[in-house]
Coordinates of C-alpha atoms in Angstrom, one line a residue:
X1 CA 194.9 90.1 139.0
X2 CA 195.5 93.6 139.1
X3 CA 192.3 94.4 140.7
X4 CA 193.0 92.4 143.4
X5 CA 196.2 93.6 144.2
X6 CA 195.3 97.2 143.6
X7 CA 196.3 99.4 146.9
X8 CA 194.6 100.4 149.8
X9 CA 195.2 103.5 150.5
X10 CA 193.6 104.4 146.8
X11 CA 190.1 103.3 148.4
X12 CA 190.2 104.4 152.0
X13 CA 188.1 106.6 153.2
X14 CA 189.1 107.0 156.9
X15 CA 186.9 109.8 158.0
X16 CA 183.0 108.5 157.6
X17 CA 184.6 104.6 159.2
X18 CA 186.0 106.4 161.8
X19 CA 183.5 108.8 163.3
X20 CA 181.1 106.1 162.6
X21 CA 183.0 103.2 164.8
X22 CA 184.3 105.8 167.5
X23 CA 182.3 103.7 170.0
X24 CA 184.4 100.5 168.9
X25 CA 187.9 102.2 169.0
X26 CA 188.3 101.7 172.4
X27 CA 190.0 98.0 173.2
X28 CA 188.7 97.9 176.5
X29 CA 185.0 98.3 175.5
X30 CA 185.4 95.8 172.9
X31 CA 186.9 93.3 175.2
X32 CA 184.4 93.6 178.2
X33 CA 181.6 93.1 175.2
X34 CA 183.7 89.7 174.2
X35 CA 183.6 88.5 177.9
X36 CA 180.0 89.3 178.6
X37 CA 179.1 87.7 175.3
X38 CA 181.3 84.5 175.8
X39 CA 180.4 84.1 179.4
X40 CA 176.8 84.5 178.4
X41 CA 176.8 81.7 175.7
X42 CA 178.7 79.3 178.2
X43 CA 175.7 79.7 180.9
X44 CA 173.2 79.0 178.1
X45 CA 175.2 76.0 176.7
X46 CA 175.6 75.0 180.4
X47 CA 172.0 75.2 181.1
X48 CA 170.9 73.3 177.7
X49 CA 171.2 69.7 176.4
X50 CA 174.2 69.4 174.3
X51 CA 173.7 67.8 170.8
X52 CA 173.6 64.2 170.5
X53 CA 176.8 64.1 168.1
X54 CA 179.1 65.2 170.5
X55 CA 177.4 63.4 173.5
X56 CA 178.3 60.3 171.5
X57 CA 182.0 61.5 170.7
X58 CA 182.6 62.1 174.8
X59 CA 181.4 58.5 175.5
X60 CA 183.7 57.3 172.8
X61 CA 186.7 59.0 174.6
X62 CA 185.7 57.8 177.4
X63 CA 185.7 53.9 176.2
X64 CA 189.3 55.3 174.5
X65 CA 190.5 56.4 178.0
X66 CA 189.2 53.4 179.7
X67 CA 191.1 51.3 177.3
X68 CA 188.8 51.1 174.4
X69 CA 190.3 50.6 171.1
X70 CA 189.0 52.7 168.6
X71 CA 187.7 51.5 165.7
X72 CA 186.9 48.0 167.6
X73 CA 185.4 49.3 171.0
X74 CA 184.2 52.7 169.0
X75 CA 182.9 52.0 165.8
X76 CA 182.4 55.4 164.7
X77 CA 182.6 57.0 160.8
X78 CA 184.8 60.3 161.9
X79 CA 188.8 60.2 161.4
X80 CA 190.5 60.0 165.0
X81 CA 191.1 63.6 165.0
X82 CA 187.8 64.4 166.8
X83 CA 188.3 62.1 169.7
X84 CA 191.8 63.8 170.5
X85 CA 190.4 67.0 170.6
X86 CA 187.8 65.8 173.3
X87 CA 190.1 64.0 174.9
X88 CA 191.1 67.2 177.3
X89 CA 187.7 68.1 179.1
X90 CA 186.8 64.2 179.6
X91 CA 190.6 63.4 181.7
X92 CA 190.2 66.8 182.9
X93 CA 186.4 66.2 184.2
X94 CA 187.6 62.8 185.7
X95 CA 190.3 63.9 187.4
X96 CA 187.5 66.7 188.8
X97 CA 185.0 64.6 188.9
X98 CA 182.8 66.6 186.9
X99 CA 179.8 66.0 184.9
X100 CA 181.8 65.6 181.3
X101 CA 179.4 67.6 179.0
X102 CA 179.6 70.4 181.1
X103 CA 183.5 70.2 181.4
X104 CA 183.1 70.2 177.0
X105 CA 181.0 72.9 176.9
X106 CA 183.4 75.4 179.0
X107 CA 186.4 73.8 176.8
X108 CA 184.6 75.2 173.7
X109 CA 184.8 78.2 175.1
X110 CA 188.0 78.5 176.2
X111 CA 188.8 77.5 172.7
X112 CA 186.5 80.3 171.3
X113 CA 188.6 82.6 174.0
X114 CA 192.0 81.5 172.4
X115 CA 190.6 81.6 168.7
X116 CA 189.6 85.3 169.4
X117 CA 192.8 86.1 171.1
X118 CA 194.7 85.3 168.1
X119 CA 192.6 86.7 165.9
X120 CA 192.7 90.0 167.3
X121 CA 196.7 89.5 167.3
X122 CA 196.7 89.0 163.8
X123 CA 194.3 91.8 162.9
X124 CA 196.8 94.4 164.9
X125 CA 199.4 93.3 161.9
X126 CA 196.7 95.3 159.3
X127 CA 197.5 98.5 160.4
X128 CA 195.8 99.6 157.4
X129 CA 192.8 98.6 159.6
X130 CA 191.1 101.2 161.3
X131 CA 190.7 100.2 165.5
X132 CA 186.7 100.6 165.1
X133 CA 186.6 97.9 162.2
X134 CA 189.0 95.6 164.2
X135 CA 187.2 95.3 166.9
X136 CA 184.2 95.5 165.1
X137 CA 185.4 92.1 163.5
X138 CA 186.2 90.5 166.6
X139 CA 183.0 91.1 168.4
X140 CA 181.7 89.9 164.9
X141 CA 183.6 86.7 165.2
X142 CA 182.5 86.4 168.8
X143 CA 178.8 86.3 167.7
X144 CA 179.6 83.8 164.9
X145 CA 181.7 81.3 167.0
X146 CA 179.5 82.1 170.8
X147 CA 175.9 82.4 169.4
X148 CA 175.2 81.5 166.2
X149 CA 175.9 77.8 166.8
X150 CA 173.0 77.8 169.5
X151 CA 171.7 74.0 169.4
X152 CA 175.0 73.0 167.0
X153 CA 177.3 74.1 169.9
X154 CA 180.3 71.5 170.1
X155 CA 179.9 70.3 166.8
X156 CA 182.7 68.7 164.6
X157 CA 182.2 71.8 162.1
X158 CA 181.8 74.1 165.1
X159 CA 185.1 73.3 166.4
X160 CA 186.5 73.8 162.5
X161 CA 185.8 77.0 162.4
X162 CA 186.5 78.0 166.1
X163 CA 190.0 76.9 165.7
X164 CA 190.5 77.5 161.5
X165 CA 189.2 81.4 161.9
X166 CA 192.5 83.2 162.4
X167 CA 193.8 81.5 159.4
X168 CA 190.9 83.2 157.6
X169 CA 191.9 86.5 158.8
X170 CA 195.5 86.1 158.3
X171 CA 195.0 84.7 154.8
X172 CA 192.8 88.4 154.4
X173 CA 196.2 89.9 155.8
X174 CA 198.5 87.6 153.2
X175 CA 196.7 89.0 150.4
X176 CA 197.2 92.4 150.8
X177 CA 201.2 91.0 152.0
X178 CA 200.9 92.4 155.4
X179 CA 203.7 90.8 157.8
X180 CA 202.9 88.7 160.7
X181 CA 205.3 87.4 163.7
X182 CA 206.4 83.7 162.6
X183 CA 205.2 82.5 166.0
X184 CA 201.9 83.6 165.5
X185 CA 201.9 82.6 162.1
X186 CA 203.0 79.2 163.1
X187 CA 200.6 78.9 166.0
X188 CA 197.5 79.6 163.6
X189 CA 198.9 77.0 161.1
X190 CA 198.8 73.8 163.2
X191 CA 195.5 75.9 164.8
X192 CA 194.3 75.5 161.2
X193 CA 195.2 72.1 160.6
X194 CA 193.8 71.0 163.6
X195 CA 190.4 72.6 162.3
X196 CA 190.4 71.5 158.5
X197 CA 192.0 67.9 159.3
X198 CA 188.0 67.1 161.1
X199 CA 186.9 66.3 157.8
X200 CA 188.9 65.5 154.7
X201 CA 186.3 67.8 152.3
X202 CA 187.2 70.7 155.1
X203 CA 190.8 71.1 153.2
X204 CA 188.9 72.5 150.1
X205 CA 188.6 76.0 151.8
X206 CA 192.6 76.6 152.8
X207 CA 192.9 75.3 149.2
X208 CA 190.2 77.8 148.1
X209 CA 192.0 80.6 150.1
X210 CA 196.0 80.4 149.0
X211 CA 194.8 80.3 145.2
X212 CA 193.1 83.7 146.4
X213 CA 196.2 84.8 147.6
X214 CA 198.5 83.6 144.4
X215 CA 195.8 85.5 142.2
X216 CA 196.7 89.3 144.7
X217 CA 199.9 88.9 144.6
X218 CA 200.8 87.6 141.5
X219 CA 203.7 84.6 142.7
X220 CA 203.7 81.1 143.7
X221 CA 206.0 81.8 146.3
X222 CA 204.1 83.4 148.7
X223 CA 202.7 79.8 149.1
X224 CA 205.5 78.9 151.2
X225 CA 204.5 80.8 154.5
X226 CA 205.2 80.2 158.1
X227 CA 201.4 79.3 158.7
X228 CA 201.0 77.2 155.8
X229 CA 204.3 75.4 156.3
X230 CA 203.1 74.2 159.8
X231 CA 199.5 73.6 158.8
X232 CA 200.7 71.3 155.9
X233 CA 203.4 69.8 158.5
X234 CA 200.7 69.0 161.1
X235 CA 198.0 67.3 158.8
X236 CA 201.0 64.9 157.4
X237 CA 201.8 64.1 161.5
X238 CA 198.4 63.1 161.9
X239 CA 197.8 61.6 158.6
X240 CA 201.0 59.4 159.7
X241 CA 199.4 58.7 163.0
X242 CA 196.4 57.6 161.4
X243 CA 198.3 55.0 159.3
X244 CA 200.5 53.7 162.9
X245 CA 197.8 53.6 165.5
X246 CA 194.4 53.6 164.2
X247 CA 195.1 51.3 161.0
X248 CA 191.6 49.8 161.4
X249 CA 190.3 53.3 160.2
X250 CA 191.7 53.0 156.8
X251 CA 191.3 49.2 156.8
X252 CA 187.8 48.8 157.6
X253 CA 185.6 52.5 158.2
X254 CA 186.4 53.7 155.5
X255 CA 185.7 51.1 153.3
X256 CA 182.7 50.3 155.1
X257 CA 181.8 54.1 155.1
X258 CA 182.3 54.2 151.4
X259 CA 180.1 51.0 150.7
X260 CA 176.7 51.9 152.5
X261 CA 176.5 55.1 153.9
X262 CA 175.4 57.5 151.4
X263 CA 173.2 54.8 150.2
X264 CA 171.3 55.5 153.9
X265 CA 171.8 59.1 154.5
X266 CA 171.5 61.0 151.7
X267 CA 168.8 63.4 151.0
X268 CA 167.2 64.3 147.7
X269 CA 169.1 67.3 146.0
X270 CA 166.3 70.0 146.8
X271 CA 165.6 69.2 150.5
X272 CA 169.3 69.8 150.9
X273 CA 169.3 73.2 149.0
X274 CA 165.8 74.7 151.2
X275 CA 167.9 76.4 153.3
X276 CA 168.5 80.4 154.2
X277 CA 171.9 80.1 153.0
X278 CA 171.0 79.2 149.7
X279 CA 169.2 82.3 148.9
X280 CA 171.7 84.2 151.5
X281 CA 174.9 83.6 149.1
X282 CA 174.2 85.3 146.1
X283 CA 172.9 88.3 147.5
X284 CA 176.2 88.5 150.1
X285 CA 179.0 87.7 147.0
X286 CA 176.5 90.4 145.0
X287 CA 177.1 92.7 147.5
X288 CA 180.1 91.9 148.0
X289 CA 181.3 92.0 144.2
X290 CA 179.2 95.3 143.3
X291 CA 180.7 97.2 146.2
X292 CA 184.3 96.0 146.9
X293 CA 185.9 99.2 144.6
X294 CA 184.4 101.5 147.0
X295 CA 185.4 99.5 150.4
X296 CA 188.5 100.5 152.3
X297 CA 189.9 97.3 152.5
X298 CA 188.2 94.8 150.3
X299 CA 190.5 91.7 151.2
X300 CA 188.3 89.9 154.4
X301 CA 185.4 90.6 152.5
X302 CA 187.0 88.4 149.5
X303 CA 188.3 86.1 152.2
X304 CA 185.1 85.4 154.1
X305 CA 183.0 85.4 150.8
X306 CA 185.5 82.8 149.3
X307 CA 185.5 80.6 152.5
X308 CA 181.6 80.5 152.8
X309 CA 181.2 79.6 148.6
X310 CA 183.5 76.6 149.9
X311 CA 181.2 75.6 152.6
X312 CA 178.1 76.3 150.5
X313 CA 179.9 73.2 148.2
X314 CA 181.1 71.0 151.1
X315 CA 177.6 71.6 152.3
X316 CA 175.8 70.4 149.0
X317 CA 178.6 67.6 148.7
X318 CA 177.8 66.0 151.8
X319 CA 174.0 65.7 150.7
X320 CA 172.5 65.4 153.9
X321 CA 170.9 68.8 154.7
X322 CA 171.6 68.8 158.7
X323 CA 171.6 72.1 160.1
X324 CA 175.1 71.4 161.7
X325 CA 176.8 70.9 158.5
X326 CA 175.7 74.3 157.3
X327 CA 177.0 76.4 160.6
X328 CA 180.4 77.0 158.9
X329 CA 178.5 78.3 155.6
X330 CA 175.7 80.5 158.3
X331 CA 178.9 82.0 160.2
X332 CA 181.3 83.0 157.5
X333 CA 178.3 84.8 155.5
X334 CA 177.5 86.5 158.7
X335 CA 180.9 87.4 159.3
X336 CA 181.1 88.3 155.5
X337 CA 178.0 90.6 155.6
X338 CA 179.7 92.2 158.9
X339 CA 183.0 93.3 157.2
X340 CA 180.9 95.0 154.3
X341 CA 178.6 96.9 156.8
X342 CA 181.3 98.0 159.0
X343 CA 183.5 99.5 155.6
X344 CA 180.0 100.6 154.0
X345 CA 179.0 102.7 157.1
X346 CA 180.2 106.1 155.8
X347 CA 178.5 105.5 152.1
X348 CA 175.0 106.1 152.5
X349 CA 173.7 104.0 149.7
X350 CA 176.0 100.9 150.8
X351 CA 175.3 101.4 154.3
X352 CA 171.6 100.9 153.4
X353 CA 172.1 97.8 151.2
X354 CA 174.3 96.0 153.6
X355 CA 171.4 96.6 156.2
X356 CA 168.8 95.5 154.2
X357 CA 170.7 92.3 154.0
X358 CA 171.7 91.9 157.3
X359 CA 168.1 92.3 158.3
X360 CA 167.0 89.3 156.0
X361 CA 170.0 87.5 157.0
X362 CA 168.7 88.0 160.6
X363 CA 164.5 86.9 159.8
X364 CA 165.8 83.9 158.0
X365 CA 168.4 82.7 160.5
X366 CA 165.6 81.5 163.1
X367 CA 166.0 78.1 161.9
X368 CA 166.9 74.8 163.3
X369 CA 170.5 75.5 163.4
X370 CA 169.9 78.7 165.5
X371 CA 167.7 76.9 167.9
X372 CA 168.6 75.8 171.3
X373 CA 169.0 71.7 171.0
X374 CA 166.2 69.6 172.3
X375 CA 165.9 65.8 172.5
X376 CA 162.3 64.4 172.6
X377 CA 163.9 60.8 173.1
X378 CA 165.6 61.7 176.4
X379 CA 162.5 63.4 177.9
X380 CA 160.0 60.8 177.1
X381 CA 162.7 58.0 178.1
X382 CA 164.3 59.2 181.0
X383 CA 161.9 58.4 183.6
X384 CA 162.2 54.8 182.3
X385 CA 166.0 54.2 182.7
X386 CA 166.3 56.6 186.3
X387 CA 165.1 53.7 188.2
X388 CA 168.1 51.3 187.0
X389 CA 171.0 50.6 189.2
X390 CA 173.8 52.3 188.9
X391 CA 176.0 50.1 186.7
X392 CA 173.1 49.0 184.3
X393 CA 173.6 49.7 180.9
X394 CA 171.2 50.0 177.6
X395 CA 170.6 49.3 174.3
X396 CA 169.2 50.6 172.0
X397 CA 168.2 49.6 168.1
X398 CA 167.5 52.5 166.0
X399 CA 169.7 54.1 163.2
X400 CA 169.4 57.4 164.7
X401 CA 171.9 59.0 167.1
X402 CA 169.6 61.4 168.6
X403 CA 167.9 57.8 169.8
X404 CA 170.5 56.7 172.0
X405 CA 172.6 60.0 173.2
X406 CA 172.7 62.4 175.3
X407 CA 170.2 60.0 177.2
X408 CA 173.2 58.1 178.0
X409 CA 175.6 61.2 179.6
X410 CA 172.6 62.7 181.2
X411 CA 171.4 59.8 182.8
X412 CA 174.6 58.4 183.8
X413 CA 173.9 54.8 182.5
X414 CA 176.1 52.5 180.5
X415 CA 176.0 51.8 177.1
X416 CA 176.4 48.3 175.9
X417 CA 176.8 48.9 171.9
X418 CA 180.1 50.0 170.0
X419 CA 177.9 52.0 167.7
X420 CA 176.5 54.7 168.7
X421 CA 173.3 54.0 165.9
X422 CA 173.1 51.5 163.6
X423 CA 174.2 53.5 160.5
X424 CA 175.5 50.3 158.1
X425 CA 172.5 49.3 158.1
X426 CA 170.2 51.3 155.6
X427 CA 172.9 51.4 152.9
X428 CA 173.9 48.1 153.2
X429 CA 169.9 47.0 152.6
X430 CA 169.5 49.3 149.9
X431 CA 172.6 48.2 148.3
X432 CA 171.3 45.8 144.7
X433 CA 173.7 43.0 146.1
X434 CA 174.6 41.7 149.8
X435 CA 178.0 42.8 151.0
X436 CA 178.5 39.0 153.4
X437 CA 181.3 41.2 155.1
X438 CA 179.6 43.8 156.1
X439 CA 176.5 42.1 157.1
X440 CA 178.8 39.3 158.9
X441 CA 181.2 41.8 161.0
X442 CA 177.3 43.6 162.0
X443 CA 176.1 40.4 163.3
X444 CA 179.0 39.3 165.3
X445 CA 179.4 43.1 166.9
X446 CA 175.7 43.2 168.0
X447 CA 176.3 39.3 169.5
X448 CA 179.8 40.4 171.3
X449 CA 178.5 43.3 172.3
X450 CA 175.0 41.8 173.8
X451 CA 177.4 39.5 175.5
X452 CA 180.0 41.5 177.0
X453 CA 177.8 43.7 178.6
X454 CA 173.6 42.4 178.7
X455 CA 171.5 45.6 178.8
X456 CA 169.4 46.0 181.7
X457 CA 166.8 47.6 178.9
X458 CA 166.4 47.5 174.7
X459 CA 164.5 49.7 173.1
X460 CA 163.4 48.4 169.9
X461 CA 162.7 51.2 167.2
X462 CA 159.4 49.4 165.6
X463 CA 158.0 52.6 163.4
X464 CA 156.8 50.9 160.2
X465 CA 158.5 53.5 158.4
X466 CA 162.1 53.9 159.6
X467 CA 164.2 57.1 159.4
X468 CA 166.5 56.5 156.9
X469 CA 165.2 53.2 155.7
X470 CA 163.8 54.5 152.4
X471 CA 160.3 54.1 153.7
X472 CA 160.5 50.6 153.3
X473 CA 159.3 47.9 156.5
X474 CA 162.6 47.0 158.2
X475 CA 162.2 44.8 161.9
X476 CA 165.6 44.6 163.7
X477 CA 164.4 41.9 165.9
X478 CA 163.8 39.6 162.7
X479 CA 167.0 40.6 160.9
X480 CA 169.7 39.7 164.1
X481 CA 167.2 36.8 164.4
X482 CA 169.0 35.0 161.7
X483 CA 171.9 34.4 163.5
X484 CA 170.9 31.7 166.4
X485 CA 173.6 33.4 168.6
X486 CA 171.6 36.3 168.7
X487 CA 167.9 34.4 169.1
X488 CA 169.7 32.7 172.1
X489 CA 170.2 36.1 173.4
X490 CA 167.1 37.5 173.0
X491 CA 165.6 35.0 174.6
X492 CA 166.3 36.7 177.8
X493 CA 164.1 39.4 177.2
X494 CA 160.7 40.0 177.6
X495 CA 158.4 43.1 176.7
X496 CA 158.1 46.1 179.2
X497 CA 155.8 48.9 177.3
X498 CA 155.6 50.6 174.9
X499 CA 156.3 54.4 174.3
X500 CA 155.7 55.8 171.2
X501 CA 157.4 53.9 168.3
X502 CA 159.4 52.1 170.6
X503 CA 158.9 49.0 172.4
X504 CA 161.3 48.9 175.5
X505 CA 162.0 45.1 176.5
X506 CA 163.9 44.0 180.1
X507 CA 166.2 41.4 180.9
X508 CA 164.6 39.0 183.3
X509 CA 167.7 37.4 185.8
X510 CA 167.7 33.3 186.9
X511 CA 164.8 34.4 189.3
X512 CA 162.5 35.7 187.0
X513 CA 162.8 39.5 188.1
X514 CA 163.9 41.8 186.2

């Protein structure tokens, strides 16, 4: 405990970190670099294809806007958190009328703008900081939050970390017991909780981070801070508004969620660890552990290298190995590397290390989270559904999002399912005995829903060996079959083509045409 608590000014070399970082001393510099690099990563996000996740969670707000219950009309896995953070760019882009997904994508970077802002607040309360480092950190953080989610931008644990870093920082402050304005301390609190609360599994790094801060300065009170006082007071205000207006959360996704969906999803336990970061952690916390004594300030590198350990866990937890689930893991050992390199500058044989690593961190990065999004399923499709009139909707059967969105936003059809994929179904096949409810409250959705709103066009997802079926032969037609409603249904449709794995079938009206 002593060690961490040990004081700065014992370790700081000013000299070397200053001459080195003259260039970054200069506010101004450092904040014409931000707005080049923010305003450069909103034109590339604006001339890409957003990810299909939060395609699907701005059509969901939209249904919620329009009336939509969710839960009913959006039957989607993620606590209601996510759809009130989206629900800003979709009124605003209606009220516009603007495309949506563009709208999102300059929200995320307004909230990226705000994030920094108060980040580089709270790093003016370290005066122990030399100006060079602190703005070396924010441009840092710019490149974690602006670039490095390339085809992840907009993501659920994209948006964590946008609006949780400050807390990181100021938790770096907390355990060195620098002071910090109770306004700004309040306002990265509920910034906190509004990032952690995404995902319940999110909570174990703020959890992570106050022990940290018990173990410096040696007292449970220091707990009870401004920041963690409103962070703990906002995720109780939402966890009550769970309970009083989205009850069907609790009452049927999660159980649901809890019956089948690992059962579907889950990948084996070394496909999820072949990733850079798993070789990238140990040789960061190595670096991190063997030079901390000779680093000015050692506390963001604790903080950072604490936070991405968490996410390396939620990561493995979660057992899926998506690229998007290991940003937050990619950005905080990025941002961890960066605090080491910009204290190790003016000690040769650290400044050489931390290089070396930053290199590899850089070869190895080129991976599918660092790559701008693409969707083969909207290319191939789209010239199929551009020809529809403009209040046509689709449907597709497929347990894959990417299979359904962003072809929707993009081509400005309707979309006739509540689910944006079929994801009960592959655990709930899998499982050694039927779940009757489940299967039951699938079959009536898919009926309601065919009825409510026929699909000009289905696209049927006929690959003999289904992602995330287990390999085994699975034909959706044949399983909704069952149910007469649904054969009645069906009935109206007659095959189109044919494009790739995918047989795309039309609705025929009394006349015959389509």
């Amino acid at each position: 405990m002593a060690d961490f608590a040990r004081p700065v000014a014992s370790t700081t070399r000013p000299g070397p970190i200053r001459d080195t970082l003259r260039p970054l001393m200069s506010d101004r510099t450092t904040l014409g670099l931000l707005v080049a690099l923010l305003c450069g990563a909103g034109w590339v996000q604006l001339r890409s294809v957003l990810h299909h996740d939060p395609a699907w969670l701005i059509h969901g707000t939209e249904v919620f806007l329009d009336g939509g219950r969710l839960y009913r009309d959006v039957f989607e896995l993620n606590p209601p958190l996510i759809f009130y953070l989206t629900v800003p760019p979709v009124w605003l882009a209606r009220s516009l009328q603007l495309f949506d997904l563009d709208v999102f994508v300059v929200y995320v970077v307004a909230l990226i703008t705000l994030s920094l802002s108060i980040a580089g607040l709270v790093l003016r309360y370290a005066s122990a900081l030399p100006a060079g480092m602190r703005n070396g950190i924010l441009l840092a953080a710019g490149v974690a939050l602006a670039i490095c989610p390339a085809g992840n931008f907009g993501q659920r644990e994209h948006l964590m970390l946008v609006l949780a870093l400050p807390y990181l920082l100021l938790a770096a402050g907390r355990a060195q017991q620098v002071p910090c304005a109770m306004w700004l301390a309040g306002a990265v609190g509920v910034m906190a909780a509004l990032g952690f609360a995404l995902k319940p599994h999110f909570l174990l790094i703020p959890f992570a981070a106050e022990c940290y801060i018990v173990a410096c300065t040696g007292t449970l009170r220091r707990l009870l801070r401004t920041e963690t006082l409103g962070l703990g007071a906002a995720i109780l205000l939402y966890l009550e508004a769970i309970v009083w207006f989205t009850p069907d959360y609790l009452t049927t996704i999660v159980p649901f969620g809890m019956a089948v969906y690992e059962g579907g999803f889950d990948s084996p336990l070394l496909a999820v660890l072949a990733c850079p970061a798993t070789l990238l952690l140990p040789l960061v916390l190595t670096l991190q552990l063997a030079t901390r004594r000779n680093l000015a300030i050692p506390q963001p590198g604790d903080i950072l290298c604490i936070a991405a350990s968490g996410f390396f866990v939620i990561y493995v937890m979660q057992m899926k190995g998506w690229s998007y689930q290991a940003y937050p893991l990619d950005a905080t050992l990025f941002l961890g590397l960066a605090v080491v390199l910009l204290q190790s500058v003016g000690v040769p044989h650290l400044s050489r290390l931390a290089i070396a690593i930053g290199v590899l961190l850089a070869a190895v990065g080129v991976n599918d989270g660092m790559q701008r999004y693409r969707n083969a399923f909207m290319a191939e499709m789209a010239p199929i559904v551009a020809g529809l009139p403009k209040d046509a909707s689709i449907y597709v059967f497929t347990a894959k999002v990417s299979e359904a969105f962003p072809l929707v936003n993009y081509s400005g059809i309707g979309w006739s399912s509540r689910f944006d994929t079929f994801w009960l179904l592959p655990g709930l096949l899998m499982q050694p005995a039927p779940t009757p409810e489940i299967e039951k409250f699938l079959r009536n959705a898919v009926v309601t829903d065919l009825t409510r709103r026929p699909p000009a066009l289905i696209f049927v997802d006929v690959a003999p060996a289904k992602a995330y079926f287990g390999g085994r032969t699975f034909d959706y037609i044949r399983y909704f079959s069952a149910d007469p409603r649904f054969a009645a249904l069906w009935a109206e449709y007659q095959p189109l083509t044919r494009i790739g794995h995918f047989l795309v079938y039309r609705q025929h009206s009394p006349t015959g045409t389509t």
